[in-house]
CSV table of C-alpha atoms and ligand atoms in Angstrom, one decimal:
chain,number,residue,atom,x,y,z
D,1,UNK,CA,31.6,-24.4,-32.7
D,2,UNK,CA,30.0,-25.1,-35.8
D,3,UNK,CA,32.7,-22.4,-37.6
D,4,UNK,CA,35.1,-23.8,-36.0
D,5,UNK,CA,34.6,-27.2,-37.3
D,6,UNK,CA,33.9,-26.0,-41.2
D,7,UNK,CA,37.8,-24.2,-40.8
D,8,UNK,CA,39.1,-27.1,-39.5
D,9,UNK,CA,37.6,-29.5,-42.3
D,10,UNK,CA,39.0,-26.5,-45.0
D,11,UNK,CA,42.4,-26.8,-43.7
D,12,UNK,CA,41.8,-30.6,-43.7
D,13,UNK,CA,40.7,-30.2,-47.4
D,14,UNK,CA,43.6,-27.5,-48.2
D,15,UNK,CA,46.0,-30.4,-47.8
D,16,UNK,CA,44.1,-33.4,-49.5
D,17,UNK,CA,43.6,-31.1,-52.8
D,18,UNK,CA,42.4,-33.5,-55.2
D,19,UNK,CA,42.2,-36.6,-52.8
D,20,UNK,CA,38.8,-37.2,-51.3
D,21,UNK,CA,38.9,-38.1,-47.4
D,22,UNK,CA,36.8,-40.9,-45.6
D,23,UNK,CA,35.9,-41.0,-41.8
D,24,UNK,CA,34.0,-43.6,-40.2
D,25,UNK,CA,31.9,-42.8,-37.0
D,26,UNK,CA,33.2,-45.6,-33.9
D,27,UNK,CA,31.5,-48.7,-33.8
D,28,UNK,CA,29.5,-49.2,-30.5
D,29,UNK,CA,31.2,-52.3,-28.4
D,30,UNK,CA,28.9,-54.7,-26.6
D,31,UNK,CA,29.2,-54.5,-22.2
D,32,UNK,CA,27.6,-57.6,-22.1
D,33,UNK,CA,24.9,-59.7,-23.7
D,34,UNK,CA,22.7,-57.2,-25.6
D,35,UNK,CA,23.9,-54.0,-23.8
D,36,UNK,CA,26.6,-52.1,-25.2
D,37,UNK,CA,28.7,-49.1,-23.5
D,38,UNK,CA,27.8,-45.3,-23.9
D,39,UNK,CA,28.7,-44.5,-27.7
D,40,UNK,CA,32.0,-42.2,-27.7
D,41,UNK,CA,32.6,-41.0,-31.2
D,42,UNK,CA,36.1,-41.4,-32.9
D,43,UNK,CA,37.6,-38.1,-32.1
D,44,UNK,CA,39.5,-37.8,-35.9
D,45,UNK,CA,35.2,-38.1,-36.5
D,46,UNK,CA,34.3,-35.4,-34.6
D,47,UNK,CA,37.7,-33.1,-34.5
D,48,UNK,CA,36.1,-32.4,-38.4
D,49,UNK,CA,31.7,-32.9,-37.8
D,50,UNK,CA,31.0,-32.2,-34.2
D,51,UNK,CA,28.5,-34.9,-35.3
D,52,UNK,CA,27.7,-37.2,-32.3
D,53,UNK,CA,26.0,-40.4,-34.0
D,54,UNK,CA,27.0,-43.7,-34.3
D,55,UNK,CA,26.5,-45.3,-38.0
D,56,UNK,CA,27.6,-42.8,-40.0
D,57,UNK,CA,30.4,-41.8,-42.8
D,58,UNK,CA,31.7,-38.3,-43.3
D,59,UNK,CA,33.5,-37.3,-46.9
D,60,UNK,CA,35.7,-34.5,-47.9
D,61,UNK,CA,35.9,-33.7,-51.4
D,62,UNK,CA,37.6,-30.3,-51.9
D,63,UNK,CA,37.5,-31.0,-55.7
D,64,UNK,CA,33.6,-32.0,-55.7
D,65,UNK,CA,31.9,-28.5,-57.5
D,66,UNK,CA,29.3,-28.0,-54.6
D,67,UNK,CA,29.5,-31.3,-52.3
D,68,UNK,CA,32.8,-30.7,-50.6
D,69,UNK,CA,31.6,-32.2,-47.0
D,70,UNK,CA,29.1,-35.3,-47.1
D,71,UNK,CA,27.5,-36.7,-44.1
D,72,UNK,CA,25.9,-40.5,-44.5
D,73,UNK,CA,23.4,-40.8,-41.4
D,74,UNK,CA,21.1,-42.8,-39.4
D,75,UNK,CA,17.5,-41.0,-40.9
D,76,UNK,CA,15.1,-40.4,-38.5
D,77,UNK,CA,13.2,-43.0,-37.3
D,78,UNK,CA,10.6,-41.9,-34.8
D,79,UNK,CA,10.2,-45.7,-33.3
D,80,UNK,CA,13.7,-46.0,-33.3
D,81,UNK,CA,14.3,-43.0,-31.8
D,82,UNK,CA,11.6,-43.5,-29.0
D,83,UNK,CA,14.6,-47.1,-28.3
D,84,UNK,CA,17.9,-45.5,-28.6
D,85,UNK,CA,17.5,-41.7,-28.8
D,86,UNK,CA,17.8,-38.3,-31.3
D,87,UNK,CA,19.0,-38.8,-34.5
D,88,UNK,CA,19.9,-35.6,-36.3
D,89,UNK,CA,18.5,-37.2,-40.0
D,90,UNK,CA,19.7,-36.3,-43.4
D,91,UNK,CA,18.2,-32.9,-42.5
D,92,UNK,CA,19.6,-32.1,-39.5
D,93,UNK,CA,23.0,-33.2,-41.1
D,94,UNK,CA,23.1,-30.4,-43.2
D,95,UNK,CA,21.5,-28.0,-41.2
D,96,UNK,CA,22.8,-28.7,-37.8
D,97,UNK,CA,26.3,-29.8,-38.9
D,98,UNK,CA,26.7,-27.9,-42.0
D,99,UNK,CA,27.1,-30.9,-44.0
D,100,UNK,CA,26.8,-29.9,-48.4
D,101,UNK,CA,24.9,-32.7,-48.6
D,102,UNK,CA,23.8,-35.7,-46.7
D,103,UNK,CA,22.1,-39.1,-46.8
D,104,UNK,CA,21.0,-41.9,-45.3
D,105,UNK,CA,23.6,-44.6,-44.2
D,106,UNK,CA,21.1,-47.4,-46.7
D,107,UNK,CA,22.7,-45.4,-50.1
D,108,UNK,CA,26.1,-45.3,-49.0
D,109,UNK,CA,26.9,-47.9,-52.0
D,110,UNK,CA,25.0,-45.8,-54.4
D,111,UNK,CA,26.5,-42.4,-53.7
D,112,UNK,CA,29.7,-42.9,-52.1
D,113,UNK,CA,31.8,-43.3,-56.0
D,114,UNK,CA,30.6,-40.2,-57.0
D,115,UNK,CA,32.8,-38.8,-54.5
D,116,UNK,CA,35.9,-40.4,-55.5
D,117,UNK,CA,35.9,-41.5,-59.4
D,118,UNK,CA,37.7,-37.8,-59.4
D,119,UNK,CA,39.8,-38.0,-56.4
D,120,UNK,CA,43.6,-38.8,-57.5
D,121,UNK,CA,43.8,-41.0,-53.8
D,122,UNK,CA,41.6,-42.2,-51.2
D,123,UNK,CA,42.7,-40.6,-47.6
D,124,UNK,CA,41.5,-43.3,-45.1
D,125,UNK,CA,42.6,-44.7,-41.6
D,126,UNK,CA,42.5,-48.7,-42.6
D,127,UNK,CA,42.4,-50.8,-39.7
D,128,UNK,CA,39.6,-49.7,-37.3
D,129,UNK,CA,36.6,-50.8,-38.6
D,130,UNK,CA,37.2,-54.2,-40.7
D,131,UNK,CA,33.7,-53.8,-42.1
D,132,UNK,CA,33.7,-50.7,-43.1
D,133,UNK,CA,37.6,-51.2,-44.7
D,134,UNK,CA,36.0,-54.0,-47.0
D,135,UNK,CA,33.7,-51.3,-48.1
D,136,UNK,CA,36.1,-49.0,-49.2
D,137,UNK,CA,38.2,-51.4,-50.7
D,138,UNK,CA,35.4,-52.3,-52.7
D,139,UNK,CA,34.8,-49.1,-53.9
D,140,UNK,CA,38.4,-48.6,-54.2
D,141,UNK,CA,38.4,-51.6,-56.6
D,142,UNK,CA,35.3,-51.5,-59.1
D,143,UNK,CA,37.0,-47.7,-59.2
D,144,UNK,CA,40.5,-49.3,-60.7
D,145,UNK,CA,38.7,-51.6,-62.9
D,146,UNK,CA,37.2,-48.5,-65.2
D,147,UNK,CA,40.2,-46.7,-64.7
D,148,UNK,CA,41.8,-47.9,-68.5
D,149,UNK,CA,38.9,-46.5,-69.6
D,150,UNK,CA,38.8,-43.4,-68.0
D,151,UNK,CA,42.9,-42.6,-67.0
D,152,UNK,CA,41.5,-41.0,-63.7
D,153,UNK,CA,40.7,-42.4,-60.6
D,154,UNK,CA,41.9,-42.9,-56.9
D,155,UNK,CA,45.3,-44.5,-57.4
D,156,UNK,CA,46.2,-45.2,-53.5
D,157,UNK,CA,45.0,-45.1,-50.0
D,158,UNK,CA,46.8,-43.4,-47.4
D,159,UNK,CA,46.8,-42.5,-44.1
D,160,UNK,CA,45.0,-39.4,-42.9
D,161,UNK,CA,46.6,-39.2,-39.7
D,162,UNK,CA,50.1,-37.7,-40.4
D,163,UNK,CA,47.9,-34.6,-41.7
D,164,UNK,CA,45.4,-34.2,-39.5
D,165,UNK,CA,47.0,-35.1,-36.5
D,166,UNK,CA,49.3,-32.8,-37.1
D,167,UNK,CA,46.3,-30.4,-37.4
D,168,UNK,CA,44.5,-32.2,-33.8
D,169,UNK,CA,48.3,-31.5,-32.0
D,170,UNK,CA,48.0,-27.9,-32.0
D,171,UNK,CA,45.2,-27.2,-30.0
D,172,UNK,CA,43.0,-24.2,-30.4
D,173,UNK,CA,41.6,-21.7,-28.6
D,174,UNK,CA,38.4,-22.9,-28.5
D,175,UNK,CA,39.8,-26.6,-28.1
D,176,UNK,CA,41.7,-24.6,-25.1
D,177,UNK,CA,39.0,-23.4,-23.2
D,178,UNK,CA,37.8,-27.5,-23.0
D,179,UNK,CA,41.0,-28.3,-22.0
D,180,UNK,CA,41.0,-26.1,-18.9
D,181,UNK,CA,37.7,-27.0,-17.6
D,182,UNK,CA,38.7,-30.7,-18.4
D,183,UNK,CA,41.9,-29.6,-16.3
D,184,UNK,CA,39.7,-27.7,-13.6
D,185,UNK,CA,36.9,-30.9,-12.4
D,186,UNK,CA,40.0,-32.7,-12.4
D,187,UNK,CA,42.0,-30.8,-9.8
D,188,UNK,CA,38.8,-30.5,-8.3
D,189,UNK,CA,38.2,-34.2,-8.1
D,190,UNK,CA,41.8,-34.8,-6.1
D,191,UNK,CA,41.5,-32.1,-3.6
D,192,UNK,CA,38.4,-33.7,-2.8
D,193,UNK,CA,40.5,-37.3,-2.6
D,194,UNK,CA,43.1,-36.0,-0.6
D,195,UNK,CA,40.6,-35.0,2.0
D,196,UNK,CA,39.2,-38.1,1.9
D,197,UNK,CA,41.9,-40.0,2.5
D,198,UNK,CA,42.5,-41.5,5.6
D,199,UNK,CA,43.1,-45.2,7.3
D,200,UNK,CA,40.2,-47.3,6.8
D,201,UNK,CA,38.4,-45.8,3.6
D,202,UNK,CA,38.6,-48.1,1.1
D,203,UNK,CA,40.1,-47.2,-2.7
D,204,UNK,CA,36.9,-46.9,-4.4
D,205,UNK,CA,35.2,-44.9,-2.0
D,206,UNK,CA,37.1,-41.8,-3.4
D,207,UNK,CA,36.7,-43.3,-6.6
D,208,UNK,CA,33.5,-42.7,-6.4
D,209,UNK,CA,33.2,-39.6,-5.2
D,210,UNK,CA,36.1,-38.2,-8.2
D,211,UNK,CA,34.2,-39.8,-10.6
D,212,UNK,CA,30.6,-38.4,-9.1
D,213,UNK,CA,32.3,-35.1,-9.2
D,214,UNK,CA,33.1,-35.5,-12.9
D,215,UNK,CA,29.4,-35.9,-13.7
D,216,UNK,CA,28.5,-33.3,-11.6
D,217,UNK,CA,30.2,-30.3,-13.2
D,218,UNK,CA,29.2,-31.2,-16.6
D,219,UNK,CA,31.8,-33.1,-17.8
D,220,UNK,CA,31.4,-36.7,-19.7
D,221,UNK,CA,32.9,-39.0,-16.8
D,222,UNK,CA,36.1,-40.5,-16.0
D,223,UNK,CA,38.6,-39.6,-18.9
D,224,UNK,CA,39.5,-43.5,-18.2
D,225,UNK,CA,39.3,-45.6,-15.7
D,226,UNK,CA,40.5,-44.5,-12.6
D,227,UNK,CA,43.6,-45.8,-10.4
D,228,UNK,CA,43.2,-45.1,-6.5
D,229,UNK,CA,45.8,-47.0,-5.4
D,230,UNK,CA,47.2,-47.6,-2.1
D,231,UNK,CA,50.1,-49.3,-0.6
D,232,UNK,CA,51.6,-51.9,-2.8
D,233,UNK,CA,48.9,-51.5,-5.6
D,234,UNK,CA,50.6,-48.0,-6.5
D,235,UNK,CA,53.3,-50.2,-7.9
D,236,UNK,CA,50.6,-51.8,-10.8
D,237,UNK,CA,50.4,-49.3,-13.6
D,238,UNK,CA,46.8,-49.8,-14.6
D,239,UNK,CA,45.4,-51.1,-11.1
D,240,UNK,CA,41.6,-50.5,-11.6
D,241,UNK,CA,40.5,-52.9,-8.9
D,242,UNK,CA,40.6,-50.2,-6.6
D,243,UNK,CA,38.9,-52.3,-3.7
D,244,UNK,CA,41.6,-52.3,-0.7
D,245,UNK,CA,41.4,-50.8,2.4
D,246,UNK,CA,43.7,-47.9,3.3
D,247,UNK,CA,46.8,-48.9,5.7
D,248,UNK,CA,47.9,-46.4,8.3
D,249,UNK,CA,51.6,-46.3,6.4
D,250,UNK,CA,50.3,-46.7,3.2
D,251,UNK,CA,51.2,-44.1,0.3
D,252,UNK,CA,48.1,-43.4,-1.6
D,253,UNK,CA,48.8,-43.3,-5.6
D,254,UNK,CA,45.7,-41.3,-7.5
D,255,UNK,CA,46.0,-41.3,-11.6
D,256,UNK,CA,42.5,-40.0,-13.0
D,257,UNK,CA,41.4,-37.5,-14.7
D,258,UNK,CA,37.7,-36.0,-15.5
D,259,UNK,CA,36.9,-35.5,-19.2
D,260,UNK,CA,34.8,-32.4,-20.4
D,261,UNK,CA,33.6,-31.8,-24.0
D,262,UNK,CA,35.1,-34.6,-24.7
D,263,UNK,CA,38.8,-33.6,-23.9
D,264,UNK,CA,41.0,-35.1,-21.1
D,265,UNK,CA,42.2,-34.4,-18.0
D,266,UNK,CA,45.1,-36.7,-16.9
D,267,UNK,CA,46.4,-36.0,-12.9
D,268,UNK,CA,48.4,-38.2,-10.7
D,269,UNK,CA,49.3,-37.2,-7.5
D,270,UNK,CA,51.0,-39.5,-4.6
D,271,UNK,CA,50.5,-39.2,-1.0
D,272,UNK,CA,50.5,-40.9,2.6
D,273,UNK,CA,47.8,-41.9,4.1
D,274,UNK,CA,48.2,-40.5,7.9
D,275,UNK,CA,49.7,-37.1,6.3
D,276,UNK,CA,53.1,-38.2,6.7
D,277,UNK,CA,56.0,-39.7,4.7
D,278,UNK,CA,57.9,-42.5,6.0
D,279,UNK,CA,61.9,-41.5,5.5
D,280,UNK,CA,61.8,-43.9,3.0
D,281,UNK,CA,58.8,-42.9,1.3
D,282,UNK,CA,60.2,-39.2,2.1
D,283,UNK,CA,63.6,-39.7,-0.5
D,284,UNK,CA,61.5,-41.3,-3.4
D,285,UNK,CA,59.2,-38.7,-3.4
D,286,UNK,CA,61.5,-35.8,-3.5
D,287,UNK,CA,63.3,-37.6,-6.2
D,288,UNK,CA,60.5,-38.3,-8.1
D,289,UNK,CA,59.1,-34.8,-7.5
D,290,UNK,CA,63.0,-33.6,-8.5
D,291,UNK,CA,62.7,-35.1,-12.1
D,292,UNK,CA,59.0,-33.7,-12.8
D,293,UNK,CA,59.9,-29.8,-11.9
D,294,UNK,CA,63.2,-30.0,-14.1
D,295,UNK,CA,61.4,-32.2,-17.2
D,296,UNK,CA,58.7,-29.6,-16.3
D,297,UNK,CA,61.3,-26.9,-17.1
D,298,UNK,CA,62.3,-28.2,-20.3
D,299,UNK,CA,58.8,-27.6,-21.1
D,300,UNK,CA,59.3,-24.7,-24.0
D,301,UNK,CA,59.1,-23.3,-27.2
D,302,UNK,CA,61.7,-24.9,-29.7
D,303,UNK,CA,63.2,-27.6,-27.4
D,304,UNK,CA,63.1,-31.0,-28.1
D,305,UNK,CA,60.0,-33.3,-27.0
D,306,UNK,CA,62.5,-36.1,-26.2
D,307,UNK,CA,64.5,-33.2,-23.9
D,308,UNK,CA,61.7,-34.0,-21.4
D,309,UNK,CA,62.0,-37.5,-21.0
D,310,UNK,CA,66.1,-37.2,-21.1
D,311,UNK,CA,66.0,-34.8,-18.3
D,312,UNK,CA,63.6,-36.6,-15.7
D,313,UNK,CA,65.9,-40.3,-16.8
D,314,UNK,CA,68.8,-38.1,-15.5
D,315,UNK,CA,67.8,-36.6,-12.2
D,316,UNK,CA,66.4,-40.4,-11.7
D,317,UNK,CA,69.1,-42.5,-12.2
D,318,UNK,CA,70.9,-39.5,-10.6
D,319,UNK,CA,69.3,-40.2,-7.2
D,320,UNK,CA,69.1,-43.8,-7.4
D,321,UNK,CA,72.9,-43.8,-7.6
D,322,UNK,CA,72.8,-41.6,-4.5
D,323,UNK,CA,71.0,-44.5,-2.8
D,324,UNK,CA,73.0,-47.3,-4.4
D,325,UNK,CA,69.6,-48.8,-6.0
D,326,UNK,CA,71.8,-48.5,-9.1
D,327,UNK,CA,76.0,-48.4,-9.4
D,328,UNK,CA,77.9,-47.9,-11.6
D,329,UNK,CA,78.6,-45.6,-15.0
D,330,UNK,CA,75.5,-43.0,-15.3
D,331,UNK,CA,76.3,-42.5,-18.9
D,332,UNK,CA,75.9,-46.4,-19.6
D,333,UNK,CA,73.1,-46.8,-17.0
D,334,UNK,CA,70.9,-44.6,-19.1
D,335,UNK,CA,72.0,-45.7,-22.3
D,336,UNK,CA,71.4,-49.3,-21.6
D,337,UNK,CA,68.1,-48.3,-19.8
D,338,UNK,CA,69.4,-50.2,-16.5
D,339,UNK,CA,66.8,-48.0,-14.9
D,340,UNK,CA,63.7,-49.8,-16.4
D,341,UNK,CA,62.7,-52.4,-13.4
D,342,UNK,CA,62.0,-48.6,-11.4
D,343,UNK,CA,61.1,-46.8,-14.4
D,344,UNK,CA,59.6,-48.6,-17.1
D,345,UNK,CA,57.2,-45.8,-18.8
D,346,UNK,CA,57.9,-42.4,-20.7
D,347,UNK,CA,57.8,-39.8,-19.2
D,348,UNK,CA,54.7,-38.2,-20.6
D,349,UNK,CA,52.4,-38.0,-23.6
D,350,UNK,CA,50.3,-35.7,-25.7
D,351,UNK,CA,47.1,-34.8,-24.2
D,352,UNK,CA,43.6,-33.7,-26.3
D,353,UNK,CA,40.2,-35.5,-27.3
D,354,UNK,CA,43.0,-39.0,-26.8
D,355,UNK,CA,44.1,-39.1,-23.4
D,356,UNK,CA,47.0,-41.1,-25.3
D,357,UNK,CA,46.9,-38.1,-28.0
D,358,UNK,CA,47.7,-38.4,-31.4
D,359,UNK,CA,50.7,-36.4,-32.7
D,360,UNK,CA,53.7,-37.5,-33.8
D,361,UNK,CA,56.8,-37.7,-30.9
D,362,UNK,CA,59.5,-38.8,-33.0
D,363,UNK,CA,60.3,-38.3,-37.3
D,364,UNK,CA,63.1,-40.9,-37.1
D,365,UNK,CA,66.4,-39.4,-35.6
D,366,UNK,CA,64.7,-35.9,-34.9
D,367,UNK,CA,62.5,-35.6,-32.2
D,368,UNK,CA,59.3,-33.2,-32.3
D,369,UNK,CA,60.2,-29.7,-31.5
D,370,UNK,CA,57.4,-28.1,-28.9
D,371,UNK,CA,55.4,-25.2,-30.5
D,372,UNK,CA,53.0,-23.2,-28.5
D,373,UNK,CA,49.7,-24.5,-28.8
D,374,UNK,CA,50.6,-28.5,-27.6
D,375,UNK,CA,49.2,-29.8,-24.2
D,376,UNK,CA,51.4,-33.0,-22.8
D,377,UNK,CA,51.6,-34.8,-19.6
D,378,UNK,CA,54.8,-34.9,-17.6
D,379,UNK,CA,54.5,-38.1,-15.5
D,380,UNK,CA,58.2,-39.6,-14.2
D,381,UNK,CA,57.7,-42.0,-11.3
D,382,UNK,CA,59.4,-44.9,-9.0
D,383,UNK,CA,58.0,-48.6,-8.9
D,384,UNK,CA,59.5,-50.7,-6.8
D,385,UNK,CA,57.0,-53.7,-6.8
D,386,UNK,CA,57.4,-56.9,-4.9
D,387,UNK,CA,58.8,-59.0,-7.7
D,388,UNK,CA,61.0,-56.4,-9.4
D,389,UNK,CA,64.4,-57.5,-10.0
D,390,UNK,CA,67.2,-55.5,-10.7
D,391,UNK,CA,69.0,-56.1,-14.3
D,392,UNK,CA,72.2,-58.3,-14.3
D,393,UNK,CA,75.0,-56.6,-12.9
D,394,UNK,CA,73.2,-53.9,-10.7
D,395,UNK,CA,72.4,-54.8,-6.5
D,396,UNK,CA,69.7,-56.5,-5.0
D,397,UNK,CA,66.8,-54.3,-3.9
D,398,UNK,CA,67.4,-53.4,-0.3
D,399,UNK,CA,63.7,-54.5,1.2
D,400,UNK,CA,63.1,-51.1,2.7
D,401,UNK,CA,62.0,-49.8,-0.6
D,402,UNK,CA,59.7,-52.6,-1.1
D,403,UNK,CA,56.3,-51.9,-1.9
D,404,UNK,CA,56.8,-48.0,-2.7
D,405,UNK,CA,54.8,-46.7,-6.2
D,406,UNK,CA,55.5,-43.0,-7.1
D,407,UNK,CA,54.0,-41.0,-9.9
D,408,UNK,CA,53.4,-37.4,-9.9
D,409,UNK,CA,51.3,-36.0,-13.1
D,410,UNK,CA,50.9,-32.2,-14.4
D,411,UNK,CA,49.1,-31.3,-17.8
D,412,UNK,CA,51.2,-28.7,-19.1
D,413,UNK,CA,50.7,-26.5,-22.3
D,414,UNK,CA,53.3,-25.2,-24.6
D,415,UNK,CA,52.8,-21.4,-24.8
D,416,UNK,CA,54.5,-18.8,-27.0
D,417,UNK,CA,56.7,-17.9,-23.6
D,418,UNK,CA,57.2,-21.4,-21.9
D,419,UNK,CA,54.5,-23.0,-20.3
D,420,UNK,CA,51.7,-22.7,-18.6
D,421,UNK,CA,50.6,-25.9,-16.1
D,422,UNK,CA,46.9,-26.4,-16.3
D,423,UNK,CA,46.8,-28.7,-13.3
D,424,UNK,CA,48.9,-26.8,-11.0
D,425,UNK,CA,45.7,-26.5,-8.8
D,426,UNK,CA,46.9,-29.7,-6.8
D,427,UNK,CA,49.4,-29.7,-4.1
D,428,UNK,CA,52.4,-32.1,-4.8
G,501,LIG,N1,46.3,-42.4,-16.9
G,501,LIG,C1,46.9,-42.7,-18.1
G,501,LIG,C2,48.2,-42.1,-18.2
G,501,LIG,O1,48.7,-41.4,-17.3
G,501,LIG,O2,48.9,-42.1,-19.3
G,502,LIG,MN1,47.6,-40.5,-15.8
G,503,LIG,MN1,49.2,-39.7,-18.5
């Protein structure tokens, strides 16, 4: 991996040409008191380093003679380690991750203008760390205070993301092969659910045992946290309580997803509890299922990204006319989004080391066109929740679709030819 990581930071540094580029590692968060959750490092961070440590800075500066890639690191601390774990050091910075040089996190202050009294601009993401942005800025300024005297200098800061998550949209081969065993523990985890599932079993007992099975082949836990939700909760987007008992005519509404490597898996499958479908149940589901496999379809080469969302809006509002949820003209329903109390979310997302992945969806009027090498979700679903209301103008909710939450979710990678569905190990 480490080769893979040094091409990545070249292309990175192709682009910047005489800019030098900042990353800071993610700040821990406190869980309570003086306990704080499992480090997960910023994935721009380690899409470039592969470097898994809090407290630390990484610097590209393609136009540096032999110090193009920096690392600023914890150094090793053998009592500190023996408290909170392995610390690579300045050493193991460079020989471990390949870093030109590297020093401790203390002479950040003293070193870090070097890298950047040369750099025409500053390529930073502002707004994640506020301490760490006052640093920069800092630098930034006593930098632009010299500048009359020198005539060289960082003149602006801007945004790394548009290039390199351009770059983190196109996954590789190797970023692949993560993808599909993220993919894999996660079809595992629902076949195991959807034998589990039966009247009386309450919602996080097949929590459990998904997120045990995550663990258990390798991976890095729940991708995030995970919605077992039966019966009415199916119709709350992000239920997490996940502590009812299962009902005999209950639909049973999984979304979670296993991450491994650190890239996401992202499955939702929706089923009843006793094995079989009221009628009513039956038509959402088929219409739901309906607008996946034809968004699904649109998955391809050259389309439109928006085509996808278009195409599961239409076969929707398409069978909700059939069943007189909404009347009217389809071409103004979908225009003026008279849909939204039964379908308030897109239809899908890009998929990587974010389970909300970076990449841009949309340049203004033109949507993104699909290239082989993107992994998205297609997720179209059905809410009718107990205190939806229709909009003005459209009927009353007839009560026997009270109560029903539908959402079926695939993974689904752009290839050269079409697609290929990476989670197509689940029955729907
Ligand atoms: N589970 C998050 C999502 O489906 O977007
Ligand atoms: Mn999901
Ligand atoms: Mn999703």
């Amino acid at each position: 991996m480490q080769a893979e990581h040094r091409q990545r930071r070249e292309k990175l540094m192709a682009k910047i040409g005489n800019g030098t580029a900042i990353f800071r590692s993610a700040p821990m968060a406190v869980m309570h008191n003086d306990v704080e959750y499992a480090f997960r490092q910023d994935s721009d961070f380690f899409y470039l380093t592969g470097f898994n440590e809090p407290s630390a800075v990484a610097v590209l500066a393609p136009h540096h003679d032999e110090h193009k890639f920096v690392l600023f690191v914890q150094p090793k601390e053998p009592e500190k380690e023996v408290w909170t774990g392995y610390r690579a050091g300045v050493e193991g910075a460079k020989e471990l991750y390949g870093a030109d040089e590297a020093f401790p996190m203390s002479e950040l202050d003293e070193k870090l203008p070097k890298y950047l009294e040369k750099a025409d601009r500053i390529y930073y993401h502002l707004g994640r760390d506020k301490a760490f942005n006052d640093t920069v800025l800092k630098h930034w300024q006593q930098l632009m205070r010299t500048y009359p005297k020198r005539g060289i200098g960082p003149t602006a800061i801007e945004d790394t993301g548009p290039i390199l998550h351009a770059m983190r949209l196109i996954k590789s081969e190797a970023e692949l092969e993560l993808m599909r065993k993220a993919a894999a523990i996660s079809v595992e985890a629902h076949l195991l659910a959807q034998e589990m599932a039966k009247p009386g079993v309450f919602e996080y007992e097949i929590q459990a045992e998904m997120e045990r099975l995550f663990r258990l082949r390798g991976g890095n836990g729940p991708a995030y946290p995970s919605i077992v939700a039966s019966g009415p909760n199916a119709c709350i987007l992000h239920y997490i309580e996940n502590n009812r008992q299962l009902q005999e005519n209950d639909l049973l509404l999984i979304d979670a997803g296993g991450a491994y490597g650190y890239y996401n898996g992202d499955i939702t499958r929706t089923f009843p509890v006793s094995g079989n479908f009221t009628p009513e149940q039956k038509v959402i589901y088929d219409l739901v299922l309906t607008a996946q496999l034809k968004a699904i379809e649109q998955v391809q080469p050259g389309n439109e990204w928006s085509k996808i969302h278009e195409t599961a809006v239409r076969v929707l509002v398409e069978g909700l006319m059939d069943l007189k949820i909404l009347v009217g003209d389809i071409e103004e329903i979908i225009k003026e989004e008279k849909y939204k109390p039964y379908y308030m979310h897109r239809t899908g997302h890009w998929l990587g080391l974010d389970v909300h992945d970076v990449g841009v969806y949309q340049f203004g009027e033109q949507s993104q066109i699909l290239q082989a090498g993107q992994v998205l979700t297609v997720e179209p679903g059905l809410y009718f929740g107990g205190n939806i209301k229709p909009v003005e103008g459209q009927p009353e909710l007839d009560e026997r679709w009270r109560g029903i939450g539908i959402r079926i979710e695939d993974d689904v990678l752009v290839t050269n030819s079409g697609h290929e569905i990476l989670t197509a190990g689940v029955p729907k």
